Each structure stands twice: as C-alpha cells, then as structure tokens.
Tab-separated table of C-alpha atoms in Angstrom:
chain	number	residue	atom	x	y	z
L	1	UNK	CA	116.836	-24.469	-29.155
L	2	UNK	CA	115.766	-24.533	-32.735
L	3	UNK	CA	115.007	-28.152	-33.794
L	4	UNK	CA	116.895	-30.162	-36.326
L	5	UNK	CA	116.748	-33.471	-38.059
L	6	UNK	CA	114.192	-34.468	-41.146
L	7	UNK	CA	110.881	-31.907	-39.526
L	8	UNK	CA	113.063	-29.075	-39.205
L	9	UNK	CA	112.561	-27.332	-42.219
L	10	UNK	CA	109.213	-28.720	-43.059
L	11	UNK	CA	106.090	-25.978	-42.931
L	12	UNK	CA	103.946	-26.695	-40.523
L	13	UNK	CA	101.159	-27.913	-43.177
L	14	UNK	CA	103.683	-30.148	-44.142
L	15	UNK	CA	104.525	-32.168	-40.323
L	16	UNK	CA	100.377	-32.249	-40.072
L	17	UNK	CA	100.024	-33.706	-43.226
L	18	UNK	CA	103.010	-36.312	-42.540
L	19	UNK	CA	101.440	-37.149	-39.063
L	20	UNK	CA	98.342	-37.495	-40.767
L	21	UNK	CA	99.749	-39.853	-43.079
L	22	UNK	CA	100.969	-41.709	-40.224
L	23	UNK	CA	97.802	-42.345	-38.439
L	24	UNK	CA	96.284	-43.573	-41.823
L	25	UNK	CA	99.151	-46.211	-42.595
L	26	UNK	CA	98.874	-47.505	-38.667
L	27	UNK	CA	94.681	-47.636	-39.285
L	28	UNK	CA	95.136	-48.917	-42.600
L	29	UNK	CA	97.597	-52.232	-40.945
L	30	UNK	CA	95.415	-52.634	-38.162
L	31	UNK	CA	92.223	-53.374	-40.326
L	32	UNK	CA	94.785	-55.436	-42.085
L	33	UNK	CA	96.023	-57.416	-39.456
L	34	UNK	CA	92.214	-58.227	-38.268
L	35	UNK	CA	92.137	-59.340	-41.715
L	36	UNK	CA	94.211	-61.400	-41.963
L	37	UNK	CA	92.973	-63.125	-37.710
L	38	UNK	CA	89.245	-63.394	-39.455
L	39	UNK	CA	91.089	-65.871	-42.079
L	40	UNK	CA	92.800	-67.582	-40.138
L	41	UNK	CA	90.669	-67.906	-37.463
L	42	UNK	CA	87.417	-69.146	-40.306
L	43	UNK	CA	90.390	-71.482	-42.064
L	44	UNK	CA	91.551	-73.498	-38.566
L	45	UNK	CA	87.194	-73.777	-37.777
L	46	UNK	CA	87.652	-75.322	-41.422
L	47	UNK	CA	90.419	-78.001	-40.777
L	48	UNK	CA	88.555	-78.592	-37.542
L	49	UNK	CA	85.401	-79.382	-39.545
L	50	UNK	CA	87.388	-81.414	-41.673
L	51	UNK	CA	89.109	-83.134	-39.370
L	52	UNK	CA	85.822	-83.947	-37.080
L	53	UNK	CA	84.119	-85.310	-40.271
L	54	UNK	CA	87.409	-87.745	-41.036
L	55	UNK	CA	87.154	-89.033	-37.482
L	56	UNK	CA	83.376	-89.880	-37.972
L	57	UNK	CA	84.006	-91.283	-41.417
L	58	UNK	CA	86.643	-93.472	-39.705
L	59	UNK	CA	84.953	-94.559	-37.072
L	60	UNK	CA	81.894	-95.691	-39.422
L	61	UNK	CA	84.286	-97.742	-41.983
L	62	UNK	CA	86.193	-99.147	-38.963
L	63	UNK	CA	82.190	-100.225	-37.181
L	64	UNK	CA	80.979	-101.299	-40.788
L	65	UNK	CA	84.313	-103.642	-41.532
L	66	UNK	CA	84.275	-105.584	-38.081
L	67	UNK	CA	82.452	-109.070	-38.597
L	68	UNK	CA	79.232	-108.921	-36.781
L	69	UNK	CA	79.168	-111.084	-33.455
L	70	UNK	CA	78.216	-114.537	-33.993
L	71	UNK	CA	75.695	-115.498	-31.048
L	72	UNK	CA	75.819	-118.917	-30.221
L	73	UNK	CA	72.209	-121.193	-30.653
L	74	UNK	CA	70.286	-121.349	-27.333
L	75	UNK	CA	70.152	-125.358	-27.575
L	76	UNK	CA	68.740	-125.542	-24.119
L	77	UNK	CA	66.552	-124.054	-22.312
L	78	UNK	CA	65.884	-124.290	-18.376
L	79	UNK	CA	62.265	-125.816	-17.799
L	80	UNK	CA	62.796	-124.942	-13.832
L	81	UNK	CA	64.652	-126.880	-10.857
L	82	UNK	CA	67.046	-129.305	-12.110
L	83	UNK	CA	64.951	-129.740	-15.565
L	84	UNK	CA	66.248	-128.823	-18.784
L	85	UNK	CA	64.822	-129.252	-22.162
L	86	UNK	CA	66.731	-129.670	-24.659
L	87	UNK	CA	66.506	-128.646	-28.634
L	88	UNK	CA	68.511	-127.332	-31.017
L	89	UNK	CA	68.723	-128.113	-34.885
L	90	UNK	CA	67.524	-131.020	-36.111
C-alpha cells in the first residue's frame, strides 16, 4: 500500500528534514514556555514582597497613630498591714 497524503511525494531528505524541523519548533516552545514560568514565578515572589512590606508599613502607621496609654499616678502606696501612705501631687 503506497502511502498518500502531504509525505507522499516528498524525498526522503525532505520528511527528515521536516521531522527535524519539528523537533526544533517543539524544543524551541518548551524553552519558551519555561520562560515565560521563570517570569511569572520571579513577578508573583515580587507582589509577595510588595505586599509583605505594605502589611509591615501598615501595621507601623496603625502602632505609631494610636495615643500612647495614659497610666494613672500611683497616689498611694501600701506601707504594710492596713497602712497606707498617701502622696500624690502637691
């Protein structure tokens, strides 16, 4: 059975060269694709980065802009059993 379609009348040089040409195109879109995942992959670590260094900067602002805890004057202090002394401002 003689073979037909596109290959059939092609010299044999011809379907080696083709196949070769194949094998390049499929290397040649596989380094491609990796590529094109080494981007990606280094632009998401990026945004991460980004993101992580937002979050800090919030969390600073947010610690920085709350009023600082006012503690109240010790105006006593216990001087031992039922004894206290007391003092404060004058």
């Amino acid at each position: 059975m003689a073979a037909t379609g596109p290959m059939a009348r092609k010299p044999r040089w011809a379907r080696g060269l083709a196949g070769f040409g194949v094998a390049a195109a499929w290397i040649g879109a596989s380094v491609m694709a990796a590529a094109v995942a080494i981007v990606f992959t280094a632009v998401l670590v990026v945004i991460a980065l980004l993101a992580s260094a937002l979050i800090v900067l919030a969390t600073v602002v947010l610690r920085a802009s709350r009023p600082a805890r006012h503690v109240a004057p010790d105006l006593a202090h216990h001087a031992g059993g039922h004894s206290w002394v007391a003092y404060g401002p004058s």
